mmCIF file of C-alpha atoms in Angstrom:
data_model
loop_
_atom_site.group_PDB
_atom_site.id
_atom_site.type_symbol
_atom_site.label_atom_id
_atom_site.label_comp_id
_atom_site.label_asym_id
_atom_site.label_seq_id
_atom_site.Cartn_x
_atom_site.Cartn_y
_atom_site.Cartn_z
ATOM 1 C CA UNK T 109 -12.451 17.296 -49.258
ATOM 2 C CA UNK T 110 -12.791 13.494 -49.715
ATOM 3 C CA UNK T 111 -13.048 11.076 -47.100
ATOM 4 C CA UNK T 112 -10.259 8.131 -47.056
ATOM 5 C CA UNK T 113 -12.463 4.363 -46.651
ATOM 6 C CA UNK T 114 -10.655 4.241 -43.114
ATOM 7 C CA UNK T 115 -12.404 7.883 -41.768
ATOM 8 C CA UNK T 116 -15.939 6.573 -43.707
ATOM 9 C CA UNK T 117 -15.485 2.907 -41.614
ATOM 10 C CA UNK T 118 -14.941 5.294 -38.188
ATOM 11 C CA UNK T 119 -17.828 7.590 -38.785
ATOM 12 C CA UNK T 120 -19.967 4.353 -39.795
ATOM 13 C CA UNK T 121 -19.214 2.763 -36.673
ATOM 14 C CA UNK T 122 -19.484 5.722 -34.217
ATOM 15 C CA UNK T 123 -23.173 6.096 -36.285
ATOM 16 C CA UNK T 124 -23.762 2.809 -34.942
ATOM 17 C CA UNK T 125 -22.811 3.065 -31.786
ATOM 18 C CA UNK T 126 -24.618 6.041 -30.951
ATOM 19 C CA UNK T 127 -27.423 5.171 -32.316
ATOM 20 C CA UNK T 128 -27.536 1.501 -30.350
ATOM 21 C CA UNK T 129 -27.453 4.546 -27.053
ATOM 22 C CA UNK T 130 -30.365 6.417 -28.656
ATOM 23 C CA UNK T 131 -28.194 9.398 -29.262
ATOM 24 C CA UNK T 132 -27.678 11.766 -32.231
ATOM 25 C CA UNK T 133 -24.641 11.434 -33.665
ATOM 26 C CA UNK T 134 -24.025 14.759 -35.054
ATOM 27 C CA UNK T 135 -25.094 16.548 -31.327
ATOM 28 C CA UNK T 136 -22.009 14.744 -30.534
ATOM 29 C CA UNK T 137 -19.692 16.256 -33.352
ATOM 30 C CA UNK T 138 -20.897 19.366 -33.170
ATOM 31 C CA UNK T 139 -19.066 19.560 -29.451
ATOM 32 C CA UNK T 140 -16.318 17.912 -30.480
ATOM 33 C CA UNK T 141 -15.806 20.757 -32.467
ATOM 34 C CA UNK T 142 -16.152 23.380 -30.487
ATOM 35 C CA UNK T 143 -14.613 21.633 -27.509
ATOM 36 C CA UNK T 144 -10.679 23.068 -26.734
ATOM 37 C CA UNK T 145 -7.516 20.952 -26.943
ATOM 38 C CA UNK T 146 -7.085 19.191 -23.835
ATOM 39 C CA UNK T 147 -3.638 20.151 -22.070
ATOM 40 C CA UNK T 148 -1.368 18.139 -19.799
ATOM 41 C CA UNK T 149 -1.851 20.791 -17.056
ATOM 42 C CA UNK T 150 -5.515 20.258 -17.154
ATOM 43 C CA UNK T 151 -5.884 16.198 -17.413
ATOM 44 C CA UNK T 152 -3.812 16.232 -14.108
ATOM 45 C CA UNK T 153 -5.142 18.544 -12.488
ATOM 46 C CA UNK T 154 -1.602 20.225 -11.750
ATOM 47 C CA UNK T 155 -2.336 23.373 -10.021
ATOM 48 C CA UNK T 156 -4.355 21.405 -7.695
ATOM 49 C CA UNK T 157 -2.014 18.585 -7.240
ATOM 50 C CA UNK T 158 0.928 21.799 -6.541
ATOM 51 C CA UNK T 159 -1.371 23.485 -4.126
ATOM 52 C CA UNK T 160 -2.054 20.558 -1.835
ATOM 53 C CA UNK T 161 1.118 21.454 0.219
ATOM 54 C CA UNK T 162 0.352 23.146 3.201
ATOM 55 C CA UNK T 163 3.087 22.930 6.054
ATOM 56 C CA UNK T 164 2.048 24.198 9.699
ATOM 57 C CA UNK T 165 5.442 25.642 10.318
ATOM 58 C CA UNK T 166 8.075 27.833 8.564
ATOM 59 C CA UNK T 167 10.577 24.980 8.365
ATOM 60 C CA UNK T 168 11.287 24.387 4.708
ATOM 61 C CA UNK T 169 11.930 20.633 5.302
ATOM 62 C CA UNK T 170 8.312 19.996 6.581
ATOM 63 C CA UNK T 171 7.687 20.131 2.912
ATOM 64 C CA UNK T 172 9.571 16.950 1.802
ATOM 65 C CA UNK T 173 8.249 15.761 4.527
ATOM 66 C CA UNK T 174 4.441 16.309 3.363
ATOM 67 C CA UNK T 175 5.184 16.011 -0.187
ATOM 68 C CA UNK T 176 6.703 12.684 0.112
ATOM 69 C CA UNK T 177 4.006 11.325 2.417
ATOM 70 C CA UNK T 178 1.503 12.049 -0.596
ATOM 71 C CA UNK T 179 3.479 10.362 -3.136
ATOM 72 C CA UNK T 180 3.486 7.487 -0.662
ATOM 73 C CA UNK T 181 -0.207 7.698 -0.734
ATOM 74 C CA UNK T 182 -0.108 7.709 -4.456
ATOM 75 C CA UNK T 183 1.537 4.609 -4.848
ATOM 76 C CA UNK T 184 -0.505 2.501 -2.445
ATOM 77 C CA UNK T 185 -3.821 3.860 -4.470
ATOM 78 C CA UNK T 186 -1.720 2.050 -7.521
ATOM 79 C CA UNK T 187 -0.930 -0.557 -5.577
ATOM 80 C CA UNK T 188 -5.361 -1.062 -4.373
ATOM 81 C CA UNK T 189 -5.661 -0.364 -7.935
ATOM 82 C CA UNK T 190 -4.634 -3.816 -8.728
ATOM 83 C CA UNK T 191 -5.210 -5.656 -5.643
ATOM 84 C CA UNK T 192 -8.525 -4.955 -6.879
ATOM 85 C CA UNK T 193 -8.223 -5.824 -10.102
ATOM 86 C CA UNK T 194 -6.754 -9.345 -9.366
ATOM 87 C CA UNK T 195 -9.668 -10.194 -6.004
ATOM 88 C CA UNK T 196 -12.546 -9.228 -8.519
ATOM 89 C CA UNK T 197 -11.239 -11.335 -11.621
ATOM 90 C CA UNK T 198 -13.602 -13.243 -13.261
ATOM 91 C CA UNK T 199 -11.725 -16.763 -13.994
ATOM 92 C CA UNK T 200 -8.509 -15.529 -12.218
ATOM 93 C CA UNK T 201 -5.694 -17.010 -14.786
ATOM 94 C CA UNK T 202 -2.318 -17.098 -12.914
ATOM 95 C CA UNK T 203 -0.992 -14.886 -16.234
ATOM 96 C CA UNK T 204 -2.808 -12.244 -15.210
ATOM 97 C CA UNK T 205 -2.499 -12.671 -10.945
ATOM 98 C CA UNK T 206 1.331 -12.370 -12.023
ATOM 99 C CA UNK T 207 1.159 -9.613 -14.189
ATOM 100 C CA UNK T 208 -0.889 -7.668 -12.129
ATOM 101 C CA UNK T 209 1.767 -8.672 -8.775
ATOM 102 C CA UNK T 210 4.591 -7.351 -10.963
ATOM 103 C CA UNK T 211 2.991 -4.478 -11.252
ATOM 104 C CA UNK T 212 2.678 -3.908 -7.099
ATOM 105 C CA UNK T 213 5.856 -5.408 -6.890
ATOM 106 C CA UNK T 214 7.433 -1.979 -8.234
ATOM 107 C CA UNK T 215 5.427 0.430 -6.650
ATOM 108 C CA UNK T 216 6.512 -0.934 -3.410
ATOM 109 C CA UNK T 217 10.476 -1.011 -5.070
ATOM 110 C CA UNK T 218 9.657 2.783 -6.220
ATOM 111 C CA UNK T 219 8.690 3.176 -2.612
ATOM 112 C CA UNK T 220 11.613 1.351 -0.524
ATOM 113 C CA UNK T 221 14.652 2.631 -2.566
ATOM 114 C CA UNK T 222 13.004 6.073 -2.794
ATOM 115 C CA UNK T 223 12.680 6.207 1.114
ATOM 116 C CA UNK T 224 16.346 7.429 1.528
ATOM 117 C CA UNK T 225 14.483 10.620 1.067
ATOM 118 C CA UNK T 226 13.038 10.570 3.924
ATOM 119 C CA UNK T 227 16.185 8.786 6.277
ATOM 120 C CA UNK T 228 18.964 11.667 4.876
ATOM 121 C CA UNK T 229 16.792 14.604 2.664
ATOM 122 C CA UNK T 230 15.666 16.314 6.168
ATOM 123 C CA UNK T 231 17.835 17.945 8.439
ATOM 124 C CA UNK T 232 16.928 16.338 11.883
ATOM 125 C CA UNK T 233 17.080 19.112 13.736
ATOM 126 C CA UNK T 234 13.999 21.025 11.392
ATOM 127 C CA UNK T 235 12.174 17.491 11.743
ATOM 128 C CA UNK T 236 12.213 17.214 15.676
ATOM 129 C CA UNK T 237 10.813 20.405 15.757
ATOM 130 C CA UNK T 238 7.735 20.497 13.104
ATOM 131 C CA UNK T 239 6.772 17.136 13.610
ATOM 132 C CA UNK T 240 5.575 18.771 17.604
ATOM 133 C CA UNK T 241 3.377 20.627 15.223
ATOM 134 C CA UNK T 242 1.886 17.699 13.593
ATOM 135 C CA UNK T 243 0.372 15.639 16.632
ATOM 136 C CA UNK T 244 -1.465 13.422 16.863
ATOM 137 C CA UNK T 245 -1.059 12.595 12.945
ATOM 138 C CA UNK T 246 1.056 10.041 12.017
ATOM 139 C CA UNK T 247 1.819 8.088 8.950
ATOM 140 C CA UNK T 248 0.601 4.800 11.263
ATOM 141 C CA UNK T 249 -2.871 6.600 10.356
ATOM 142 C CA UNK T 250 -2.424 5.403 6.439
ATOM 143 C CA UNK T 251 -5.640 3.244 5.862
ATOM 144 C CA UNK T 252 -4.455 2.626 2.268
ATOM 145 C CA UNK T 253 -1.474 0.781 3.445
ATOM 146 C CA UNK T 254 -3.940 -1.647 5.915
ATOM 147 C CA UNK T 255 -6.553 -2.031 3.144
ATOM 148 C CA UNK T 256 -3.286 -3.485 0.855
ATOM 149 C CA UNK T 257 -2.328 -5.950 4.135
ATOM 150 C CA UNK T 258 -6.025 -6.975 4.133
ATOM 151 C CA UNK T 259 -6.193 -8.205 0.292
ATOM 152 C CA UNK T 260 -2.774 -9.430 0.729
ATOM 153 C CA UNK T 261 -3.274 -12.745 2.487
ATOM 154 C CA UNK T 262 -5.613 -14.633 5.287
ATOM 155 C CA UNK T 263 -6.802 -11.648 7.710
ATOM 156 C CA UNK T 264 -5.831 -14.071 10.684
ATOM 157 C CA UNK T 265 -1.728 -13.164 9.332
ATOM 158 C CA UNK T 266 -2.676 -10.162 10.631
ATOM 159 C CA UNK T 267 -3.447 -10.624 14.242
ATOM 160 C CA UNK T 268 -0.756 -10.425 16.641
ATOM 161 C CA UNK T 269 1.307 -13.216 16.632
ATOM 162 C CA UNK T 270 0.869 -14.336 20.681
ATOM 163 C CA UNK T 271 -2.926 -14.858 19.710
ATOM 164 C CA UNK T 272 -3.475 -16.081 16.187
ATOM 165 C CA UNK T 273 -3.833 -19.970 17.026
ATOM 166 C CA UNK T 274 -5.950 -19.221 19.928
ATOM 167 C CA UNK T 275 -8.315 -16.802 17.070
ATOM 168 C CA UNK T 276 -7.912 -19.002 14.638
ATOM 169 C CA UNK T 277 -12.034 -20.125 14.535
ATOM 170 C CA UNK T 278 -12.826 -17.020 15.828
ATOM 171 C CA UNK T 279 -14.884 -13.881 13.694
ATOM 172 C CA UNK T 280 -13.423 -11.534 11.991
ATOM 173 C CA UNK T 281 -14.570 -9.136 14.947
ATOM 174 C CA UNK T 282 -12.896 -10.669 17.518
ATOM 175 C CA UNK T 283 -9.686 -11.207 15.343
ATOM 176 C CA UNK T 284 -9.961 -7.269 14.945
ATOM 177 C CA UNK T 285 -9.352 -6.567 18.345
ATOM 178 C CA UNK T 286 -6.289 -8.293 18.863
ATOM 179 C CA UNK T 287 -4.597 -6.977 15.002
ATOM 180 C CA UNK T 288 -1.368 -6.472 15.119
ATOM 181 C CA UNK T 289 -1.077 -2.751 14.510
ATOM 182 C CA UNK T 290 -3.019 -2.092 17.736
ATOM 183 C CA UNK T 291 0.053 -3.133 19.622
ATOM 184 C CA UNK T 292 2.540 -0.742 17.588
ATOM 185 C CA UNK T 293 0.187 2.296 18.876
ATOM 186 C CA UNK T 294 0.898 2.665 22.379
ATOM 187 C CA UNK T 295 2.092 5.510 25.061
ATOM 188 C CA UNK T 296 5.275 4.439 25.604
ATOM 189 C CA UNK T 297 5.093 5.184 29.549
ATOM 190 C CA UNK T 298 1.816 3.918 30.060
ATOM 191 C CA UNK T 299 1.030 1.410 27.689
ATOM 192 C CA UNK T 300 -2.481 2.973 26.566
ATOM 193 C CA UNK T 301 -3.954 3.429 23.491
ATOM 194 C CA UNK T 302 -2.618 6.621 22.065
ATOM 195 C CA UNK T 303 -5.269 9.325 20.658
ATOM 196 C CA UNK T 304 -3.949 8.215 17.024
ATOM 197 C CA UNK T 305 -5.009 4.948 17.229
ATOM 198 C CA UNK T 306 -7.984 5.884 18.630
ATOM 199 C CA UNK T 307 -8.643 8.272 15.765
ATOM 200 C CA UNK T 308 -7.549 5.790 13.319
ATOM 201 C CA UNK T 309 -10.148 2.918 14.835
ATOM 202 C CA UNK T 310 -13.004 5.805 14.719
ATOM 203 C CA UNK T 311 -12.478 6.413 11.365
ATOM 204 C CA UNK T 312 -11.574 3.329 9.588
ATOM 205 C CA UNK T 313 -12.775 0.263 11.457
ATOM 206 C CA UNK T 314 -15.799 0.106 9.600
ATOM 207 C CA UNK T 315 -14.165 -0.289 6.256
ATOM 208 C CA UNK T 316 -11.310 -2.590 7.571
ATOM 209 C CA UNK T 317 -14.025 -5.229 8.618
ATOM 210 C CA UNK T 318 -16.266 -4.908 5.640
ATOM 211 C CA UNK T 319 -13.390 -5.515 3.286
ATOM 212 C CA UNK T 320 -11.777 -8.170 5.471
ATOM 213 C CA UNK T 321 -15.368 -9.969 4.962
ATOM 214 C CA UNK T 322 -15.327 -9.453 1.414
ATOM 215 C CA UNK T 323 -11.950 -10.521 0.566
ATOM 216 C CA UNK T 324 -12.329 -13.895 3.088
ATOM 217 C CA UNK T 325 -12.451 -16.064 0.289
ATOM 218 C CA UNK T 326 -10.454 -13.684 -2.351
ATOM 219 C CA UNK T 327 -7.438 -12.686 -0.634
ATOM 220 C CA UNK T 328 -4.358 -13.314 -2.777
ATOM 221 C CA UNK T 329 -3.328 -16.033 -0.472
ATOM 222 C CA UNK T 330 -6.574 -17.786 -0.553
ATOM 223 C CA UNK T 331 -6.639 -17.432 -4.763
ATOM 224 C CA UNK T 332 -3.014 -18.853 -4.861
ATOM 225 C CA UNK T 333 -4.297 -21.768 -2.884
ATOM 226 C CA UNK T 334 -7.457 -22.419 -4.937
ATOM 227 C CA UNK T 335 -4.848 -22.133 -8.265
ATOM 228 C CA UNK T 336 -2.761 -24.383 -7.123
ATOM 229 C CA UNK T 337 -5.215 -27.044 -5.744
ATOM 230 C CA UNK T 338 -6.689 -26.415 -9.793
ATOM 231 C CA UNK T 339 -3.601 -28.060 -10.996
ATOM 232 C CA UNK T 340 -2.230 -24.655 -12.337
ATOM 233 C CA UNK T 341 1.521 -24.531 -12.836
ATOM 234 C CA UNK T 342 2.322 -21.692 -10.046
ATOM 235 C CA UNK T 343 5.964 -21.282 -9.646
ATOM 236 C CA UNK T 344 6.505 -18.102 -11.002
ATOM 237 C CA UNK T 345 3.226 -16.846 -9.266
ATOM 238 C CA UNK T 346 4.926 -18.277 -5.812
ATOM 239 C CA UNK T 347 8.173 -16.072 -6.601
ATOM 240 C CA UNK T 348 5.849 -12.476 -7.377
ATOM 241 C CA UNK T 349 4.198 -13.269 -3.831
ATOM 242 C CA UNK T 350 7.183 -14.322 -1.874
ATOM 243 C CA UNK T 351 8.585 -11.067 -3.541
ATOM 244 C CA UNK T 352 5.375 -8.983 -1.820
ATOM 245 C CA UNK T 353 6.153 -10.376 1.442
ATOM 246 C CA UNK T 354 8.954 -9.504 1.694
ATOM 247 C CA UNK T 355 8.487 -5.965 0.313
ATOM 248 C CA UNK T 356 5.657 -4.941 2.266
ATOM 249 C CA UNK T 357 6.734 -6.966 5.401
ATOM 250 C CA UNK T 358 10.708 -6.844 5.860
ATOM 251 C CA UNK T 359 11.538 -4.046 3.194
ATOM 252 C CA UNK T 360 9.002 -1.460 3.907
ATOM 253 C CA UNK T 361 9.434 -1.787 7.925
ATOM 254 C CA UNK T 362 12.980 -2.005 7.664
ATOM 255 C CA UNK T 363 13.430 1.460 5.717
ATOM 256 C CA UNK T 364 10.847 3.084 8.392
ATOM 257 C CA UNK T 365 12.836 2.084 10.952
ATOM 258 C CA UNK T 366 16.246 3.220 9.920
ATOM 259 C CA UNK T 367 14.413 6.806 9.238
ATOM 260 C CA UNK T 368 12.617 6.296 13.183
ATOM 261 C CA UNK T 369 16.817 5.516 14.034
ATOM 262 C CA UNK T 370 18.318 8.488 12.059
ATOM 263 C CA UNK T 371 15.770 10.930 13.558
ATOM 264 C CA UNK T 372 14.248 9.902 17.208
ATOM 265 C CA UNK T 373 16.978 7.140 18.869
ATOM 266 C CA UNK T 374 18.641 9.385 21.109
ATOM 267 C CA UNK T 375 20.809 7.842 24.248
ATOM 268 C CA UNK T 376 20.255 6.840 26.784
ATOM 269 C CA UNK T 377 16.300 7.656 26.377
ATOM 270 C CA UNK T 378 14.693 7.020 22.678
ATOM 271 C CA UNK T 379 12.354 9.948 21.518
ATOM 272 C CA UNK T 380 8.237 8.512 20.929
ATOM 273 C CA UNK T 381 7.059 8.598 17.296
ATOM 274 C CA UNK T 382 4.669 11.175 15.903
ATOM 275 C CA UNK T 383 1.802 10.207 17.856
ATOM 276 C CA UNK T 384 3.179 7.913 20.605
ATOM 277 C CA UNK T 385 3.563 5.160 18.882
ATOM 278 C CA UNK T 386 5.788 2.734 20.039
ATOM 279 C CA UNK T 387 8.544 2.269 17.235
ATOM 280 C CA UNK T 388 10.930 0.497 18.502
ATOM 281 C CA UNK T 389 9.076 -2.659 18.844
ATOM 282 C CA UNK T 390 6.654 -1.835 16.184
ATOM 283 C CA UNK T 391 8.813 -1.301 13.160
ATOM 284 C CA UNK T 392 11.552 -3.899 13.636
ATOM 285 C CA UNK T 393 10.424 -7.093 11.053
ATOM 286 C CA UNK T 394 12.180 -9.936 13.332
ATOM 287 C CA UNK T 395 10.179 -8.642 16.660
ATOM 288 C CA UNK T 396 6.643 -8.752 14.439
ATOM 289 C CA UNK T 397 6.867 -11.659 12.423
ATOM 290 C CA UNK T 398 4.058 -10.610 9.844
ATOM 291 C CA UNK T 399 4.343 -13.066 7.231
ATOM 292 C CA UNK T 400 2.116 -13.331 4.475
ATOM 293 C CA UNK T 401 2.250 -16.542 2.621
ATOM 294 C CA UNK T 402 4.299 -18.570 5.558
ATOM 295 C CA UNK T 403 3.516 -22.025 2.817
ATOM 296 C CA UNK T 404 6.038 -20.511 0.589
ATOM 297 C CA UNK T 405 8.789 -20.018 3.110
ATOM 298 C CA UNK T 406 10.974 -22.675 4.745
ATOM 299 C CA UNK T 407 11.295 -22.993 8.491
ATOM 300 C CA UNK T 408 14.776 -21.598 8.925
ATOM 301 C CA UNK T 409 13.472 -18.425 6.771
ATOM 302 C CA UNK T 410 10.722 -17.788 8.747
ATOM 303 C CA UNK T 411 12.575 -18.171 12.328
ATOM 304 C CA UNK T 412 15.470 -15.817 10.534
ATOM 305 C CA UNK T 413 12.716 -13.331 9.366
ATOM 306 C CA UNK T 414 13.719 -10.066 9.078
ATOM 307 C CA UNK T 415 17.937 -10.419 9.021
ATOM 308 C CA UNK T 416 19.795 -10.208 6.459
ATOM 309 C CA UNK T 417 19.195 -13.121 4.702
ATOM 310 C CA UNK T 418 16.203 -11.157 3.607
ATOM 311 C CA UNK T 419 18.318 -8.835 1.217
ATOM 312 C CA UNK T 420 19.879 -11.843 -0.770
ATOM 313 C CA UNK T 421 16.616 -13.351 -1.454
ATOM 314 C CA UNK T 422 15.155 -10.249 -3.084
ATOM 315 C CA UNK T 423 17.741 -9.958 -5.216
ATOM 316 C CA UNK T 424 17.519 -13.459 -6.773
ATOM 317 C CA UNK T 425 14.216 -13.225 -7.330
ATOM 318 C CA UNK T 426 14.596 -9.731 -8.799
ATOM 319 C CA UNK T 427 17.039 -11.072 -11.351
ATOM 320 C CA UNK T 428 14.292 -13.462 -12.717
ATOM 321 C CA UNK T 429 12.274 -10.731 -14.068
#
């Protein structure tokens, strides 16, 4: 059997390129050819990924409840993914910020039209009795989704609103104490912190404050600003973030809380959260303000945050892609 010149120039170059590693060459062929066909099943891990589903109760809905939670998780990994990509950019171009913002853009549209799921695919009467089985967990316990919040913009968008120009100098300690989700994860009778927040601070404090350090100066708010005091043209950049902010802070909360409606409002007396947590003033957008990049929005917008207004804006600036 003869060789074609383009299987010659491949075996020349993989000669090279093991031997630039001190390796043998033909070490390496020899398993190549032995080694078996690799199979879809296998590079997915797919019987592991099917037998992650364990429910604590015999109500068949608790597992679109789990199953859905761990696609959620999925996405935000994407989503980190190329947050970190785009903070650890050498020579950030706004060509790639963009194309990498795109790309969170429609996880986080995968994940708010795909939330119906969760506000009509369970019947409420299975949920309000699993979730009892499920306490203190709660999907306020997602670290993933705060790590995305922290590379998303200036940690001091972050602290509760009532205390971010008093914090404003202040470390990145003392701005933890007073961020924003702390306030969402309270007893509603007693106004304590709940055991999930507690849990949650226990295990991921440590990380939140480390990366809040590291992305001080590489946040995608602070890298907009330093490509736009460069001179770079960043329009269509300003459109991708405006897009995020309103995804992660008006779309995302908004689709929570008509799934905290359809399941625990119930009159006159609303039923708490998994966990405690206080969801009716956490989840609403208009009671939080969280806004990102509040230099791209005008003053109206911001004061109108999270009504409807909202819903026409993300449209026009999902026609320009």
């Amino acid at each position: 059997m003869e060789f074609t010149p383009e299987i010659l120039q491949k075996l020349s170059q993989l000669q090279e390129k093991y031997t630039a590693m001190g390796q043998d060459m033909s070490a390496y062929l020899d398993g190549l050819q032995y080694a078996d066909f690799l199979t879809y099943w296998d590079y997915i891990h797919l019987d592991t990924l099917l037998s992650l589903q364990n429910p604590k109760t015999p109500f068949p809905d608790e597992q679109i409840f789990i199953m859905y939670h761990q696609i959620t998780e999925l996405y935000f990994k994407l989503t980190l993914h190329e947050c970190k990509q785009i903070a650890e950019k050498e020579n950030l171009t706004v060509e790639f910020f963009i194309n990498r913002l795109k790309r969170i853009n429609a996880y986080f549209n995968a994940l708010t039209t795909s939330f119906q799921v969760m506000v009509d695919g369970m019947e409420k009467d299975q949920f309000l009795k699993f979730r009892m089985s499920l306490l203190p967990a709660s999907g306020f316990q997602s670290g993933q989704y705060r790590m995305i919040e922290i590379y998303a913009t200036d940690f001091i968008r972050l602290i509760d609103k009532s205390k971010r120009d008093e914090l404003k100098t202040s470390s990145i300690e003392e701005q933890f104490e007073f961020i924003y989700w702390k306030f969402g994860a309270t007893e509603l009778a007693s106004g304590k912190q709940t055991l999930t927040l507690k849990q949650f601070i226990q295990k991921y404090a440590t990380q939140f404050l480390q990366l809040a350090k590291e992305r001080k100066f590489s946040n995608f708010s602070a890298l907009y600003q330093q490509l736009a005091n460069g001179g770079a043209d960043v329009k269509a950049l300003a459109d991708e973030l405006r897009k995020l902010d309103l995804y992660v802070n008006v779309e995302w909360p908004l689709a929570h809380y008509k799934s905290a409606v359809r399941y625990l409002e119930k009159d006159p007396v609303d039923i708490a959260a998994t966990g405690g947590t206080n969801w009716q003033k956490y989840l609403p957008p208009r009671f939080q303000k969280r806004i990102f990049y509040p230099f791209l929005w005008t003053g109206e917008q911001m004061e109108e945050w999270g009504k409807g207004w909202v819903l026409s804006v993300l449209k026009t600036l999902q026609t320009k892609d």
